Amino acid sequence: LPGPGGTEARGPVGLSWAVHLDGAEGEEEEEEGTRQRADALARAAGLVNAGRIGELRGHYLFTRPAGPREDGLEEAARQRAEEVLAGHEAVRWHAEQRLLKRAKR
Amino acid sequence: GLHFNDPKFPQQWHLNNRRSPGRDINVTGVWERNVTGRGVTVVVVDDGVEYTIRDIRPNYSPEGSYDLNSNDPDPMPHPDEENGNHHGTRCAGEIAAVPNNSFCAVGVAFGSRIAGIRVLDGPLTDSMEAVAFNKHYQINDIYSCSWGPDDDGKTVDGPHQLGKAALQHGVMAGRHGFGSIFVVASGNGGQHNDNCNYDGYANSIYTITIGAVDEEGRMPFYAEECASMLAVTFSGGDKMLRSIVTTDWDLQKGTGCTEGHTGTSAAAPLAAGMMALMLQVRPCLTWRDVQHIIVFTATRYEDHHANWDTNQAGFGHSHQHGFGLLNAWRLVNAAKIWTSVPYLASYVSPVLREAKVIPLAPGSLEVVWNVSHADLALSGLRTLEHVAVTVTISHPRRGSLDLRLSCPSGMLSLIGAPRSLDSDPGGFDDWTFSTVRCWGEGAQGQYRLSVRDVGDRESRVGILERWQLTLYGSAWRPQEVEERRRLLEDAMSGKYLHDGFSLPCPPGLDVPEEDGYSLTPNTLKTLMLLGCFAVFWTAYYLLEVCLSQRDVALDLTCGGAPCRRARNRHRALEEGMELEATPLYENKDTEETEGPPDLPNQGSRDQEGTLAPALDLQEVREGPVC
């Protein structure tokens, strides 16, 4: 996922996580501080902070940086990210992003 | 009295049914009073909108649009192998197709602006849905979503964590605090025995769930039933019945116009268009006001198959048709005089752990929860709007379960209909069902959840692990609900539907949007080229100025300022230029006595009336500079 706004059309979806951080519901200065913490947390998890998710304060999308795609590496990257995100005290909630199936009606 | 030259308008039976008068949305009288959705923006969240088509272009809102599949502001649909990405354009045409342009058709709210968010043409994630639901939410008033989880009769899905958060955020902060209006299609899984209570978007209290009826007012073969459906409007039926005529894309097999738009996809945009008409006459309606007006004005009609029930507040509801047919005339007249409902109040029961066996039909497991006056006193909740039940059930074949909820009045809702194709062994894990059938009733009393297993006797035992009841409503008393009903019926004559009558509207909140307008790579390239041109032009100009000044620097015989002015003027005259500054310089005294230096206008006039730039004035006062 290249950014919080979306994916390249029909491109493969890499690993990504939605993360809700504590203390980001207030003013813009707080939001800026949270963004910096999000950057640091993403780096620690081996991911890149792709930015805030739409208008949801404190919610960020972390993506796996571009690189070689091997099954073993991907699983290792997933485990590392899960460990870091699950163990960090500032993470209120996190979820790996998976494809949703939606149909036109 | 209205005449449109759009060639397909006479076939748009849903707008003006000449073959079966009355079987349409009753909108022409509203148009005649200049209510066309002016000042309202509807956004179609779908596979894109071909905004260059003649029916769309004049009403297109680029400010409200975005492409989440390609991450740029242009929601133009991309041709695909199946010629399938015409869906959003068709929906957009239903809402806001431009009239009297001799092209195709007319939209329900043809005075509104239409935007597109392209999101269904590629991989979709929870975070993308969340972005879509709040995209440009201070510009877009109504989000029309003609899509949802698979209607295969075995899917249980809906918005995930972020999508839910975005819907909630949208109704709180969107539309300057009045709340974004989310219209969703109820589903096309009728053939698969599907039910829209298994669709989380339809169950959400933040959405307006719209179903379809055919031209004869019956539930079409594709339509789904559910207890959370608010209302229905027209769409296509079986082969003998007409579909919706609307604008289409002109890419691939498209001609720019279609007579074959159908499904609940075609119904939801008609509803969204009608919401736009409401917001024109009363822009400060909140998202809950809009829901209330639908409940209060939708019309119940004779259809023996629909199993209408009347609740204690006097509202008729059917699992097939919700509170009935949407009627544009009634909606707009009600909107015109509507004052806001009291704030949303809610009550949440504790998580009720049961761990009880679900018996086979005709037996059933019944669990109850009493909501007392004291329970409701804290929130002030008196009358109901949505009632939700969150259940965790283990069962080896989920589709064999039958769940019913009874409100204190006895009003019964089938919140979990059996589905023959759903053989999922996972049961329900905190799935929230909802019903609107108790709308307007008193909230206090006993709620009864009944669960039974309609599977065969070989199926293993299901267990109701836990459940939780959530009530949503307001501090309105039942009498106030009744009073509002009477008030609305009084307005249906149309006596308030003129420009001379308007209730005061509070100002909205100033809610900033985070990302404003993002630039596409193409726009950035264009800007860079323009920037380069500006730099070169500036350099060229500076060079020219410097070279022209070299003559002055080398003229050693004339070093004083007066001499320079005289020389410059002399050179300008030689070149045939009449400088505007020249007469000002010569009439300096006159200019100084004409007014103070901080004149309101940027320039002043000389005796001949020539407008002189303020910059030149300044130059004269400070003396000549080189």
XYZ file of C-alpha atoms in Angstrom, chain B residues 135-448:
314
model
C -13.412 12.147 2.103
C -14.112 15.843 1.659
C -16.783 15.593 4.309
C -17.224 19.323 4.599
C -18.034 19.498 0.881
C -19.957 16.286 0.368
C -23.293 16.242 2.189
C -24.640 12.843 1.190
C -22.673 9.647 0.553
C -24.470 7.230 -1.769
C -23.163 3.665 -1.441
C -24.723 1.105 -3.786
C -22.511 -1.741 -2.677
C -21.745 -3.953 0.275
C -20.537 -7.381 1.347
C -21.327 -10.317 -0.928
C -25.042 -11.063 -1.251
C -24.419 -14.781 -1.581
C -26.609 -15.837 1.303
C -23.704 -16.946 3.435
C -21.604 -13.865 4.133
C -21.719 -12.039 7.448
C -19.657 -8.877 7.139
C -19.768 -5.132 7.381
C -17.639 -2.203 8.255
C -14.616 -3.188 10.281
C -13.054 -1.147 13.046
C -11.904 1.788 10.909
C -14.968 1.856 8.686
C -17.176 1.963 11.779
C -15.061 4.725 13.285
C -15.291 6.708 10.042
C -19.077 6.393 9.889
C -19.303 7.576 13.477
C -16.861 10.394 12.869
C -18.773 11.383 9.732
C -22.068 11.846 11.545
C -20.376 13.843 14.306
C -18.024 16.103 12.359
C -19.161 15.884 8.745
C -21.313 18.551 7.061
C -20.147 21.182 9.522
C -21.355 19.181 12.471
C -24.827 18.378 11.160
C -23.522 14.972 10.165
C -22.802 13.268 6.868
C -25.765 11.390 5.418
C -24.832 7.818 4.493
C -27.282 6.072 2.173
C -26.700 2.355 1.587
C -28.366 -0.229 -0.630
C -29.908 -3.108 1.311
C -28.679 -5.921 -0.936
C -29.430 -8.099 -3.947
C -29.294 -11.545 -2.382
C -32.987 -12.367 -2.614
C -32.387 -15.381 -4.861
C -29.906 -16.705 -2.318
C -32.289 -16.270 0.568
C -30.009 -13.552 1.916
C -31.086 -10.994 4.510
C -29.718 -7.512 5.071
C -29.361 -8.021 8.829
C -26.189 -9.928 7.908
C -24.795 -6.761 6.336
C -23.129 -4.505 8.889
C -23.631 -1.361 6.796
C -27.378 -2.004 6.760
C -27.370 -2.653 10.519
C -25.421 0.488 11.356
C -27.367 3.223 13.110
C -25.385 5.785 11.108
C -26.660 4.652 7.713
C -29.973 4.924 5.907
C -30.768 1.461 4.564
C -32.797 1.556 1.370
C -34.476 -1.370 -0.326
C -36.154 -1.713 -3.703
C -39.646 -2.262 -5.002
C -40.638 -2.760 -8.624
C -43.015 -0.624 -10.614
C -45.952 -2.492 -9.126
C -44.757 -1.843 -5.579
C -43.719 -5.433 -4.900
C -40.468 -6.712 -3.550
C -38.371 -7.802 -6.565
C -36.825 -11.272 -6.746
C -33.379 -9.883 -5.906
C -34.341 -7.770 -2.884
C -33.566 -8.725 0.695
C -35.634 -8.334 3.807
C -34.439 -7.093 7.153
C -35.513 -5.433 10.361
C -33.065 -2.560 9.939
C -34.479 -1.340 6.610
C -35.726 2.205 6.808
C -37.605 2.540 3.513
C -37.842 1.483 -0.110
C -37.985 3.196 -3.456
C -38.315 2.114 -7.048
C -36.061 -0.024 -9.148
C -36.359 -2.729 -11.784
C -38.221 -5.975 -11.308
C -38.477 -9.116 -13.381
C -38.158 -9.109 -17.164
C -41.693 -7.898 -17.774
C -41.176 -4.788 -15.664
C -39.299 -1.650 -16.513
C -35.870 -0.835 -15.072
C -34.486 2.570 -14.227
C -33.568 4.817 -17.152
C -30.482 6.881 -16.415
C -27.221 8.297 -17.674
C -24.514 5.766 -18.416
C -20.861 5.926 -19.283
C -19.948 6.068 -22.967
C -16.783 4.012 -22.673
C -16.541 0.527 -24.155
C -20.106 -0.714 -24.793
C -21.703 2.288 -23.137
C -23.778 4.806 -25.096
C -24.126 7.474 -22.411
C -27.651 6.330 -21.590
C -29.251 3.123 -20.324
C -32.730 1.753 -19.817
C -31.451 -1.211 -17.867
C -30.238 -0.012 -14.466
C -31.715 -2.179 -11.731
C -31.117 -3.807 -8.345
C -31.009 -2.094 -4.977
C -28.089 -0.162 -6.466
C -30.620 1.781 -8.488
C -32.861 2.456 -5.496
C -30.271 3.913 -3.103
C -29.222 6.827 -5.382
C -32.881 7.802 -5.863
C -33.123 8.021 -2.090
C -29.880 10.010 -1.958
C -31.333 12.421 -4.526
C -34.451 12.866 -2.410
C -32.256 13.581 0.629
C -30.597 16.331 -1.430
C -33.997 17.907 -2.056
C -34.640 17.868 1.695
C -31.329 19.500 2.493
C -31.958 22.312 0.028
C -35.073 23.430 1.887
C -33.532 22.850 5.323
C -29.734 22.677 5.247
C -29.386 22.249 9.012
C -31.154 18.898 9.209
C -28.973 16.541 11.203
C -28.323 12.971 10.157
C -30.896 11.852 12.704
C -33.444 14.394 11.508
C -33.194 12.855 8.053
C -33.806 9.373 9.471
C -36.776 10.619 11.454
C -38.325 12.363 8.471
C -38.088 9.140 6.474
C -39.801 7.202 9.246
C -42.515 9.839 9.609
C -43.257 10.290 5.896
C -42.670 6.951 4.167
C -45.995 5.581 2.952
C -47.312 2.183 3.755
C -49.352 0.699 0.926
C -51.463 -2.338 0.289
C -49.269 -5.360 -0.268
C -50.486 -8.506 1.418
C -47.148 -10.254 0.955
C -45.336 -7.577 2.924
C -46.686 -8.471 6.380
C -47.019 -4.969 7.702
C -47.062 -4.482 11.447
C -47.969 -1.314 13.257
C -45.921 -0.506 16.312
C -47.084 1.213 19.460
C -46.088 4.627 18.109
C -48.340 4.107 15.119
C -45.613 3.507 12.527
C -46.179 0.678 10.067
C -43.129 -1.426 9.224
C -42.514 -4.421 7.034
C -39.327 -6.454 6.811
C -39.754 -6.188 3.036
C -40.473 -2.486 2.679
C -39.213 -0.829 5.842
C -41.540 2.018 6.843
C -42.758 2.177 3.245
C -42.211 4.023 0.012
C -40.180 7.211 -0.086
C -42.203 10.127 -1.384
C -40.268 13.227 -2.428
C -43.205 15.565 -1.891
C -43.790 14.343 1.648
C -40.079 14.313 2.485
C -39.502 17.884 1.331
C -42.630 19.301 2.950
C -41.698 17.638 6.219
C -38.117 18.841 5.965
C -39.269 22.421 5.429
C -40.887 22.659 8.871
C -38.713 20.184 10.769
C -37.034 21.274 13.968
C -34.218 19.126 15.237
C -34.829 16.067 17.368
C -33.295 16.038 20.841
C -29.755 14.738 21.188
C -29.043 11.048 20.773
C -29.434 9.096 23.981
C -28.429 5.503 24.451
C -28.505 2.699 26.928
C -26.210 -0.334 26.981
C -27.036 -3.380 29.045
C -24.309 -5.395 30.710
C -22.912 -8.288 28.697
C -25.362 -11.032 29.560
C -23.584 -14.364 29.788
C -25.997 -17.227 29.152
C -24.142 -20.334 27.895
C -27.521 -21.904 27.130
C -28.411 -24.544 24.589
C -30.458 -23.445 21.569
C -33.266 -25.962 21.059
C -34.538 -27.197 17.732
C -37.761 -25.627 16.416
C -40.533 -25.514 17.385
C -38.813 -25.029 20.727
C -36.811 -21.876 21.366
C -34.470 -20.352 23.877
C -35.834 -17.158 25.347
C -33.754 -14.714 27.318
C -34.995 -11.412 28.650
C -33.611 -8.158 29.938
C -35.594 -5.558 31.809
C -34.796 -1.911 31.260
C -36.073 0.121 34.163
C -36.904 3.787 34.538
C -33.769 4.184 36.650
C -31.631 2.598 33.925
C -32.780 5.231 31.466
C -32.749 8.196 33.807
C -29.047 8.808 33.406
C -29.151 9.256 29.625
C -32.645 10.709 29.427
C -33.681 8.100 26.872
C -37.458 7.812 26.627
C -38.434 6.767 23.097
C -36.643 4.365 20.808
C -35.005 4.761 17.432
C -32.612 1.886 16.703
C -32.406 -1.201 18.891
C -29.280 -3.347 18.564
C -28.440 -6.773 19.912
C -24.882 -8.072 19.897
C -24.646 -11.847 20.156
C -21.982 -14.500 20.448
C -23.337 -17.888 19.463
C -21.541 -21.094 18.716
C -23.281 -23.290 16.185
C -22.068 -25.846 13.648
C -24.326 -24.423 10.923
C -24.925 -20.726 11.300
C -27.641 -20.516 8.655
C -29.940 -22.712 10.739
C -30.355 -20.086 13.418
C -33.449 -17.962 13.789
C -33.251 -14.896 16.069
C -36.148 -12.673 17.019
C -36.274 -9.645 19.258
C -39.342 -8.396 21.006
C -39.539 -4.811 22.284
C -41.465 -3.936 25.473
C -44.551 -3.212 23.368
C -44.471 -6.707 21.931
C -43.358 -5.477 18.495
C -41.461 -8.416 17.020
C -38.418 -8.201 14.727
C -36.841 -11.066 12.838
C -33.281 -9.886 13.340
C -31.549 -13.118 12.318
C -33.355 -14.902 9.515
C -32.349 -18.489 8.662
C -30.266 -18.764 5.492
C -30.177 -22.084 3.711
C -26.815 -21.464 2.043
C -24.976 -20.360 5.166
C -23.245 -23.466 6.487
C -20.505 -21.585 8.303
C -19.473 -23.529 11.422
C -18.205 -20.464 13.226
C -21.526 -19.157 14.543
C -21.559 -15.466 15.462
C -18.725 -13.725 17.224
C -20.019 -10.447 18.657
C -22.217 -9.774 15.623
C -24.599 -6.847 16.008
C -28.116 -7.180 14.618
C -30.392 -4.168 14.632
C -34.015 -3.236 14.152
C -35.882 0.002 13.519
C -39.293 -1.527 14.010
C -39.760 -0.118 17.517
C -39.144 3.494 16.391
C -41.046 5.980 18.515
C -42.068 3.454 21.173
C -41.281 3.810 24.848
C -37.881 2.387 25.748
C -38.696 1.128 29.214
C -39.699 -2.470 29.780
C -38.790 -6.017 28.934
C -36.784 -6.989 25.850
C -36.993 -10.604 24.848
